[in-house]
Amino acid sequence: ARCPDALTEPRQEICMAGSTTSQPRDAAPPDLNDDGNIDDGRSVPERSVRLARGDTDGALLSGNPSSSLSSFCVRHSVIAVSVLNLAAGALVSFFGGVIFKFSPNITESGGASLLDDLWITYVLTIGVFVFCALGASLSRANRSALWHRATPRFLLLLLFPAAMDVVITGLSSLALAFADPSLVTMTKTTTQLLFLALATRLVLKKATSMAQWICLIAAAAGVSFCGLTTVFKASTGVHHTAADQALGLLLSCLAGLLGAARNLVEAALLGDASLPPSALLLAESALSSAVCVPLTPLMLLNPRNSAALDTLTAVFVDQSWAPCTFALYLICAYGKDAGKFWLIKHSSLLRQKLLALTFPFGTWLFGISVYYGGGPPLFSP
């Protein structure tokens, strides 16, 4: 039997955002923008700002998936991506710390070590941006999504997280020269998580349960205890003095504060359901690489530039392990950043930061396994 309505008023099925609705064929079609998406009268930056202000359901912050994937696929995909993101986040700090241990100036401390390792920090920073941009640009969907959104307002909104990414990556890389990798990651992530929780409560006006606050305070207290113990006893690393550890922790805290502000803007941008998460990685990495280029002449103003260049040569040319370690560092950095954006898009920002709290334990466990498994002394935890 045929439906009577189908004889008098043919209908068509329209699938949007994972749900199926029907409307008459003679009804006026919705206005579409250049991307093929329904135009609601607001530009991408306007929708992103509305999300950041809490004018929508706040899926990226509350944990509701913002994709058209089924709940079954999202749940299993989140688990798989979380495991890969945990492995990449743990290994990137490990390999970054190993690269600094290749430096012949490892026994130096304070300002001399800071200036001598400046070129190594610069190479690690711009290397991550270029590698992530190249990796994300291989997807045609990423290039198409950015091409249709290449408006001055969207580019201006992207400029803030891109510029912050340069500073944050530089500070995090430099902190590895003064403190142990696991402690750097732990301090940076905890600072980010506390700042995000405060911003979610005070700026976005979203409630945070008492159990969540207790967990956050306990995590902050544990990291503070580890940091103070490291500084006063100076027994965590063989080559790090108490002053070095304190400077590394200070750089990590600063990177965490700036990273939290950047993450809020990234969550707002990913509120656009049609923007692939890796497209944002492509945009940020490309802009960050462009920001790093003008900084190259400023590196020559380093009063210890000759020693810094000698250190760079000694690390990447004289050390046989360095090229392989640098390649692994770049691969893990791409996996960490790509996984971060995917989890923010399909899970939530706070959940991704909670996962990042486990990175230091992975770094520590991997370092112990390699060291006691017969690895080189430089790979000590």
Coordinates of C-alpha atoms in Angstrom, one line a residue, residues 24 26 105 129 152 183:
P24 CA 7.9 18.6 0.7
D26 CA 8.1 21.9 -3.5
N105 CA 77.1 21.9 26.8
F129 CA 55.4 23.3 12.5
P152 CA 40.2 38.0 6.5
L183 CA 58.2 16.8 34.9

